[in-house]
Every structure is written in structure tokens, then in C-alpha cells.
């Protein structure tokens, strides 16, 4: 999500870029098969996308608070709530072939369960609201994002996450493991802190290190996330903010979330961050496609944010191209509009951006996740129902909303559209398969 500088900001830009192919083959591990990515534990976390709680900065940094997405917030609040439940047993190498395992799960799901796999709901990292968790459970939501700020540390966070995971749907007696995500970029965008978590510097500082150093530190931060039960980081930020715009770029530059001011630096360092995370078994998300580096407004707090510079051949797309080639499992779509690509739609609702540019031209085959479609000012002129349907119709796979209360309206709208439109139903089914494939690679499905 774009680093939303609201008093809550969400940002999840991630891209893996130029790092040796072999290194990022780990992305397939992070997302996949043999890595301990499943639900194992390790020690440390990092890489906030801007949906944490607010950080004290001249204007509060991006991070998604319990009530908002990438809103910068100062890590605060202790989380000790334990939501009973047990932790699914980690699985390293799924026994069944991916296609067979995914098909078995898909065939065993009801329509409501399938649709639920296409949603990620936000819950407070420090003190998850039981009514919100019940809503997500009742709607069969298959992914959760920890929002706001928590300084409780890895052990306390793990207890909370284990409780959340315990409510994952069961299909044919087997758990459809949950993706648990958060925003751990560094600097003012770090949702989880406290004992066991390192204090992560901002993107510009990370970008000043060698790629080898960043890769090693990202592996440490990811191991901490894994220890806390988090298996998806909504990072790294792949946006290129021109030096001339700098802090005038409210979603990214203002909070120093970018790795640098050139495509080369952002490509190499977003790739190193992703590679290190994959090494520790944590998936990453390239954001915010096709880039928030050229805008001045923050989509979390502002409507009608327009990029009038980026084209389908801009050099600023290089970090995304590189990360996709390296095997990035997730790409987050911006909620700004791009007048030189598709002036009629926000990127999140644009078939030109999602299906043509990202899927067809760049060859991305992973999960396309939205930036926050629950509380962002950029999408408030659309009903929750329209947001969910339009995103999936454009080619999106996973709807992110930091407001669980609107999930029922969104899932109803998707199911109603499926009943009326065969082509839309086919898109939903394809998206469910992509989500399940990512979960299979992450060791979250029982394929024994």
C-alpha cells in the first residue's frame, strides 16, 4: 500500500529486484515448497508497508493502524492478548504435487469459502478485536493483516497469531492455512517491535548499504517475523522517488521509505530485501505498482491522486520487472490513477494496469493484492461492493481492507456477480487458484 501518511498510513510497496537469480529463487521457497515459511517460528521481523500505527514525525509516518492502513505511527501499545488456539504444524515439503493439492482444496470448498480466500482483513496487532475476528471467520477470510503498532515483542505476538490461525477454514478435514501479513519496511513503517524485534532503519538508510549487507539484515528481520508467526511482509517498497521531488512525495519520500532515487538502486536493494526475506522463509510483496514515486498526494488521505508521468515503458518500472523475474509471490496495486497508462480508472480497478501491463506484458503469475480498499480516501467514492468487484474484474486476486466490518458487503457482492456473470466467475476461480498456489508453496496447505 502506498505509505499513507494520514494519521495512519498504509504502504506496501514491494519489489524484488536485481539480485542474482539464484538468490531470488528463494522467493519460490519463501512462497514455496521446501522452506520453513509455513508457520514456523524464528526470531525477528521487519518490513512494514505502511499500515502500522502512526509514528511521530512532522506528520506521522505511514503505517496502517488498527483503523487505517499505511499510516505512520509511533510503535506503541503493548500486545499481550492471547486468542487461544493452536499453531498449525509447520510443513516443509508438501507431499502432493502442487496442482493436485490445490485442485483438491478448491474442489472441496463451498462458494463462500472460495470467495473468502480472496480477502485479507486487518486486525490490531496489539489487541485484536474479537468481533472483527468473528466477522473474518464467518466470512471464511483466508488472510489477515496485523495493523497499528505493537511493542509486545515476538513471543507475545506469536500467541496472538496462533489464536488467529486457529480459526482458519477447514476443507475436507484439512486446514486451509492462513496468510498472516504486516507492514515491516523500517523507519516509521514498522508495525511490530519490542523484545525479539530489531529496530529497522528507513529505506534510504537501507539503500545506502551494500546489497549483501541488506540481504543479510533482511534475513534477520524476516526470521524475527517468522518467530512471531508472520509469513508475509507487505514490503519491499519498489517505488522510485526522483531526487528532485524527494520529501514532496507524500506517500513515500516524505517518510524516506524509498531505497534510493534511481531505478538502479531501488532495483538492486528491493531485490536484496526480498531475497533475504525469502532466505528466512517469509514471503514479500512488491509495492505499489505501477509506482507511487511520481505523485505528491497520498492515496490513504487524498482523493484524485494522479501520476501524469509514468508510462508503460518508464524506467521506474524496472524494480517491478526485476522482482517479478526473480519470482516475487505478491505485487500490490496502487490506488492512484495513471493518466498516460489508463486515465479512466484507478490502477486498482484498471484492466489495462493489472491484466495488460502487469500480467501480460510483465508476465506476473503470482497474487495481485490491492492496497487498502477499506479506509483509503482514494476509494471512498466507490461503495465497498464496487471496490471488491471492480478490483477482481480488473484482474486482482486479493482484496485488502483494514475495515473487517465491510467484508460481508464485499463478499456478498462478489458472490452475486459470480451468479450473474460467467466470465467474472471464471476470474474468481482463477484467483482462488493463485492464492491457494501461493499458500501451497508457503507450506500452508495440508498436502500429505
XYZ file of C-alpha atoms in Angstrom:
448
model
C 0.000 0.000 0.000
C 1.122 3.479 -0.516
C 2.696 4.771 2.519
C -0.223 6.551 3.755
C 0.744 9.484 5.646
C -2.583 10.003 7.142
C -2.626 9.960 10.671
C -2.499 6.421 9.640
C -0.754 5.342 6.553
C -0.623 2.260 4.597
C 2.025 1.352 2.314
C 3.111 -1.718 0.865
C 5.279 -1.364 -1.987
C 7.494 -4.174 -2.610
C 9.659 -5.303 -5.261
C 12.387 -7.569 -5.565
C 14.893 -6.559 -7.963
C 18.188 -7.171 -9.371
C 19.734 -9.739 -7.225
C 21.321 -12.854 -8.545
C 18.623 -15.098 -9.929
C 19.741 -17.904 -7.702
C 19.260 -15.743 -4.696
C 15.728 -14.862 -5.530
C 14.886 -18.362 -6.459
C 14.417 -18.334 -2.734
C 11.270 -16.424 -3.381
C 9.927 -19.657 -4.676
C 10.927 -21.160 -1.406
C 9.527 -18.373 0.587
C 6.409 -18.880 -1.264
C 7.048 -22.297 -1.649
C 7.818 -25.760 -1.076
C 10.756 -26.528 0.999
C 11.121 -23.517 3.097
C 10.182 -23.157 6.664
C 7.933 -20.489 5.618
C 4.817 -22.222 6.598
C 4.015 -21.448 10.141
C 7.322 -21.974 11.712
C 8.985 -19.788 14.209
C 12.208 -17.900 14.105
C 13.195 -14.705 15.544
C 12.685 -11.110 14.300
C 10.548 -9.159 11.974
C 10.713 -6.315 9.612
C 9.378 -4.561 6.590
C 6.227 -2.551 7.164
C 4.147 -1.461 4.279
C 2.576 1.482 5.728
C -0.280 0.119 7.602
C 1.055 0.241 11.005
C 0.283 2.652 13.647
C 1.421 6.148 13.484
C 4.893 7.203 14.026
C 5.644 10.580 15.339
C 7.093 12.563 12.537
C 6.363 16.010 11.451
C 3.242 14.444 10.141
C 3.175 10.875 11.287
C 4.612 8.211 9.202
C 2.864 5.655 7.072
C 1.547 2.601 8.687
C -1.753 1.014 8.944
C -3.271 1.438 12.234
C -5.984 -0.738 13.514
C -8.343 1.662 11.942
C -6.396 2.695 8.934
C -3.838 1.425 6.583
C -0.347 2.612 5.913
C -0.429 5.222 8.469
C 2.739 6.216 10.093
C 2.602 5.789 13.740
C 4.967 5.537 16.546
C 5.321 1.985 17.706
C 3.317 1.964 20.803
C 0.943 -0.189 22.637
C 1.693 -3.462 24.204
C 0.052 -6.525 22.846
C -0.460 -9.327 25.193
C -3.871 -10.529 24.158
C -3.870 -14.226 23.615
C -6.605 -15.568 21.401
C -6.462 -19.212 22.222
C -5.862 -21.821 19.635
C -3.030 -23.900 18.459
C -0.442 -23.356 15.849
C -0.686 -25.476 12.723
C 2.186 -27.870 12.356
C 4.883 -26.482 10.066
C 5.243 -28.357 6.817
C 8.390 -28.196 4.816
C 7.977 -30.133 1.619
C 4.370 -30.733 0.599
C 3.982 -34.351 -0.434
C 1.328 -33.904 -3.101
C 2.083 -32.165 -6.400
C 1.052 -28.512 -6.250
C -1.636 -28.733 -8.915
C -3.237 -31.784 -7.358
C -3.163 -30.356 -3.843
C -4.578 -27.000 -4.934
C -7.302 -28.686 -7.007
C -8.282 -30.906 -4.089
C -8.686 -27.905 -1.827
C -10.528 -25.912 -4.469
C -12.988 -28.720 -5.232
C -13.675 -29.264 -1.555
C -14.570 -25.620 -0.920
C -18.009 -24.068 -0.912
C -18.516 -20.893 -2.940
C -18.346 -18.845 0.267
C -15.034 -20.470 1.209
C -13.567 -19.805 -2.217
C -14.564 -16.154 -2.124
C -13.176 -15.830 1.404
C -9.728 -16.805 0.123
C -9.710 -13.586 -1.906
C -9.781 -11.319 1.143
C -7.286 -10.069 3.691
C -8.750 -8.327 6.715
C -6.915 -6.034 9.083
C -6.840 -6.571 12.847
C -4.962 -4.637 15.521
C -1.549 -6.172 16.132
C -1.564 -5.246 19.815
C -5.137 -6.078 20.796
C -7.196 -7.819 18.077
C -10.895 -7.125 18.367
C -12.835 -10.345 18.908
C -15.885 -9.122 16.993
C -13.701 -8.304 13.983
C -12.069 -11.722 14.146
C -15.510 -13.311 14.290
C -16.543 -11.376 11.190
C -13.488 -12.586 9.309
C -14.097 -16.152 10.463
C -17.777 -16.060 9.462
C -16.820 -14.761 6.024
C -14.173 -17.505 5.605
C -11.452 -14.876 5.134
C -8.190 -16.661 4.387
C -5.649 -13.928 5.167
C -5.139 -11.410 7.952
C -3.040 -8.281 8.264
C -1.694 -7.107 11.614
C -2.216 -3.335 11.718
C -1.439 -0.431 14.018
C 1.538 -0.742 16.325
C 2.588 -3.326 18.846
C 5.653 -3.234 21.052
C 4.838 -6.573 22.670
C 7.671 -8.488 21.018
C 7.870 -11.778 19.136
C 6.638 -14.162 21.835
C 3.502 -12.207 22.714
C 2.740 -11.573 19.047
C 3.131 -15.266 18.317
C 0.440 -16.104 20.875
C -1.935 -13.688 19.183
C -1.118 -15.022 15.729
C -1.577 -18.624 16.827
C -5.044 -17.742 18.030
C -5.881 -16.094 14.716
C -4.576 -19.047 12.748
C -6.713 -21.423 14.749
C -9.808 -20.031 13.035
C -8.622 -20.900 9.537
C -11.188 -22.710 7.407
C -11.073 -26.472 7.151
C -11.642 -28.199 3.838
C -12.264 -31.933 3.846
C -10.887 -32.091 7.355
C -7.687 -30.233 6.418
C -6.748 -26.684 7.372
C -6.544 -24.074 4.622
C -3.674 -22.306 6.393
C -3.826 -18.580 6.882
C -1.552 -15.944 5.436
C -0.641 -13.553 8.249
C 0.856 -10.300 6.988
C 2.061 -6.976 8.308
C 3.950 -3.847 7.263
C 7.615 -4.147 8.266
C 9.580 -1.854 5.977
C 11.647 0.019 8.532
C 11.872 3.560 9.818
C 8.439 4.958 10.517
C 6.767 1.965 8.918
C 7.314 -0.890 11.320
C 4.211 -2.389 12.898
C 5.931 -4.888 15.192
C 8.599 -4.006 17.724
C 9.660 -4.932 21.249
C 11.636 -7.900 22.600
C 12.898 -10.057 19.738
C 12.409 -7.419 17.037
C 15.212 -5.247 15.703
C 14.714 -1.530 15.170
C 14.795 -1.242 11.387
C 16.204 1.899 9.732
C 14.288 3.641 6.975
C 14.502 2.757 3.305
C 17.015 5.437 2.363
C 19.401 4.190 5.030
C 18.946 0.591 3.887
C 19.630 1.767 0.347
C 22.997 3.165 1.409
C 24.220 -0.298 2.435
C 25.739 -2.865 0.096
C 23.199 -5.342 -1.265
C 24.967 -8.149 0.593
C 24.552 -6.335 3.896
C 20.907 -5.565 3.231
C 20.186 -9.138 2.216
C 21.722 -10.447 5.440
C 19.858 -7.977 7.631
C 16.593 -8.595 5.800
C 17.028 -12.296 6.525
C 17.414 -11.484 10.223
C 14.350 -9.226 10.250
C 12.333 -11.853 8.407
C 13.420 -14.549 10.870
C 12.027 -12.347 13.617
C 8.729 -12.023 11.738
C 8.614 -15.750 11.334
C 9.202 -16.248 15.043
C 6.129 -14.087 15.594
C 4.093 -16.240 13.198
C 4.037 -13.745 10.328
C 4.590 -15.330 6.906
C 4.052 -12.355 4.555
C 5.671 -8.936 4.696
C 3.922 -6.191 2.765
C 7.292 -4.921 1.613
C 9.646 -4.027 -0.024
C 8.793 -0.657 -1.494
C 9.703 -0.676 -5.166
C 8.720 2.920 -5.837
C 11.343 5.229 -7.329
C 11.093 8.782 -5.964
C 13.070 11.277 -8.085
C 15.632 13.248 -6.063
C 14.038 16.472 -7.266
C 10.702 15.501 -5.728
C 12.091 13.960 -2.545
C 10.006 14.660 0.532
C 7.447 16.412 -1.647
C 6.293 12.895 -2.467
C 3.891 12.441 0.448
C 3.318 8.674 0.395
C 6.949 7.547 0.090
C 9.583 10.296 0.037
C 8.170 12.200 2.988
C 8.907 9.192 5.197
C 12.133 8.132 3.459
C 10.587 4.799 2.557
C 12.345 4.562 -0.809
C 15.666 2.728 -1.182
C 17.007 5.455 -3.419
C 16.256 7.926 -6.189
C 17.231 5.890 -9.245
C 15.768 2.714 -10.751
C 19.160 1.030 -10.389
C 19.424 1.494 -6.619
C 15.776 0.644 -5.978
C 16.027 -2.441 -8.168
C 19.140 -3.829 -6.503
C 18.059 -3.102 -2.945
C 14.420 -4.110 -3.198
C 15.752 -7.345 -4.690
C 18.210 -7.809 -1.821
C 15.459 -7.194 0.733
C 13.199 -9.754 -0.946
C 15.996 -12.295 -1.275
C 16.929 -12.043 2.388
C 13.310 -12.430 3.416
C 12.881 -15.489 1.215
C 16.003 -16.970 2.748
C 14.263 -16.852 6.137
C 11.041 -18.292 4.743
C 8.925 -15.125 4.673
C 7.073 -14.022 1.545
C 7.299 -10.438 0.328
C 5.169 -8.017 -1.669
C 6.404 -5.586 -4.312
C 4.557 -2.299 -3.979
C 2.946 -0.048 -5.135
C 2.574 -0.994 -8.817
C 2.990 0.791 -11.195
C 4.693 3.127 -8.718
C 3.913 5.945 -6.301
C 7.197 7.768 -6.713
C 5.936 10.466 -9.085
C 2.871 11.642 -7.138
C 2.529 14.294 -4.471
C -0.715 13.166 -2.835
C -1.131 10.197 -0.520
C -3.974 7.883 -1.568
C -4.615 6.989 2.051
C -5.565 10.544 2.862
C -6.286 12.152 -0.507
C -8.709 11.600 -3.381
C -7.840 12.009 -7.060
C -4.128 11.299 -6.773
C -2.810 11.316 -10.344
C 0.550 10.298 -11.802
C 0.912 12.194 -15.078
C 4.468 10.988 -15.744
C 4.677 7.186 -15.672
C 4.166 5.277 -18.920
C 4.274 1.572 -19.725
C 7.930 1.933 -20.679
C 9.163 4.166 -17.842
C 12.478 3.212 -16.260
C 10.798 3.431 -12.851
C 9.102 0.106 -13.628
C 12.482 -1.657 -13.596
C 12.322 -2.679 -9.915
C 8.978 -4.388 -10.534
C 10.198 -6.130 -13.681
C 13.262 -7.400 -11.879
C 11.326 -8.532 -8.818
C 8.792 -10.356 -10.929
C 11.534 -12.090 -12.884
C 13.104 -13.132 -9.588
C 9.860 -14.782 -8.514
C 8.014 -12.291 -6.333
C 4.924 -14.055 -4.951
C 2.840 -10.892 -4.393
C 2.537 -7.496 -6.079
C 0.461 -4.704 -4.542
C -1.515 -2.371 -6.798
C -1.637 1.363 -6.194
C -4.918 3.261 -5.818
C -3.662 6.298 -7.736
C -4.550 6.842 -11.391
C -2.004 6.985 -14.215
C -3.047 9.344 -16.995
C -0.505 8.005 -19.508
C -1.500 4.381 -18.917
C -5.238 4.460 -18.164
C -6.738 7.850 -17.370
C -10.222 6.446 -16.804
C -9.575 4.172 -13.851
C -7.690 3.999 -10.596
C -4.898 1.468 -11.049
C -6.622 -0.968 -8.689
C -9.673 -1.002 -10.961
C -7.838 -0.878 -14.277
C -7.705 -3.955 -16.540
C -5.033 -2.081 -18.507
C -2.769 -1.817 -15.469
C -3.455 -5.209 -13.910
C -4.261 -7.573 -16.763
C -2.325 -5.999 -19.592
C 0.715 -4.299 -18.074
C 1.330 -6.468 -15.008
C 0.024 -9.859 -16.092
C 0.534 -9.869 -19.859
C 3.433 -7.510 -20.520
C 5.468 -8.272 -17.386
C 4.409 -11.882 -17.085
C 3.446 -11.789 -13.401
C 1.787 -15.049 -12.392
C 1.565 -14.579 -8.634
C -1.012 -12.970 -6.367
C -2.112 -9.409 -7.134
C -3.142 -7.748 -3.875
C -4.812 -4.365 -3.529
C -3.705 -1.528 -1.376
C -6.245 -0.855 1.352
C -9.744 -0.733 -0.115
C -11.411 -0.280 3.237
C -10.484 3.137 4.574
C -8.384 4.869 1.913
C -9.738 8.239 0.865
C -8.808 7.427 -2.741
C -11.608 4.841 -2.987
C -14.295 6.405 -0.837
C -16.390 7.446 -3.817
C -16.934 3.736 -4.502
C -19.143 1.506 -2.379
C -17.394 -1.405 -0.671
C -19.235 -3.708 -3.066
C -17.926 -1.828 -6.109
C -14.375 -1.841 -4.772
C -14.259 -5.609 -4.396
C -15.985 -6.428 -7.678
C -14.079 -3.861 -9.732
C -10.707 -4.971 -8.353
C -11.334 -8.631 -9.165
C -12.836 -7.764 -12.556
C -9.658 -5.835 -13.386
C -7.566 -8.925 -12.677
C -6.855 -8.568 -8.950
C -6.728 -11.582 -6.653
C -6.738 -10.471 -3.018
C -8.760 -7.585 -1.621
C -7.103 -5.922 1.346
C -9.291 -3.992 3.751
C -8.313 -2.728 7.155
C -12.019 -2.500 7.960
C -13.330 -6.016 8.605
C -16.861 -4.637 9.058
C -17.267 -4.119 5.300
C -16.094 -7.613 4.331
C -19.642 -9.095 4.409
C -20.851 -6.492 1.896
C -17.830 -7.171 -0.294
C -18.145 -10.969 -0.274
C -21.887 -10.789 -0.981
C -21.243 -8.545 -3.961
C -18.617 -10.925 -5.350
C -20.902 -13.941 -4.956
C -23.815 -12.108 -6.558
C -21.660 -11.080 -9.505
C -20.447 -14.658 -9.889
C -24.027 -15.859 -10.142
C -24.794 -13.341 -12.875
C -21.598 -13.318 -14.931
C -19.781 -16.454 -16.078
C -16.647 -14.561 -17.123
C -16.407 -12.935 -13.702
C -16.924 -16.309 -12.053
C -14.009 -17.665 -14.094
C -11.823 -14.792 -12.868
C -12.735 -15.563 -9.267
C -11.878 -19.230 -9.737
C -8.531 -18.365 -11.311
C -7.748 -16.001 -8.451
C -8.638 -18.610 -5.831
C -6.227 -21.000 -7.537
C -3.445 -18.386 -7.463
C -3.986 -17.735 -3.768
C -4.025 -21.454 -2.976
C -0.889 -21.986 -5.063
C 0.902 -19.307 -3.020
C -0.271 -20.986 0.177
C 0.897 -24.358 -1.084
C 4.357 -23.012 -1.839
C 4.457 -21.469 1.618
C 3.654 -24.804 3.223
C 0.232 -23.634 4.422
C -1.822 -26.430 2.868
C -2.001 -29.985 4.179
C -0.876 -31.965 1.163
C 0.445 -35.027 2.917
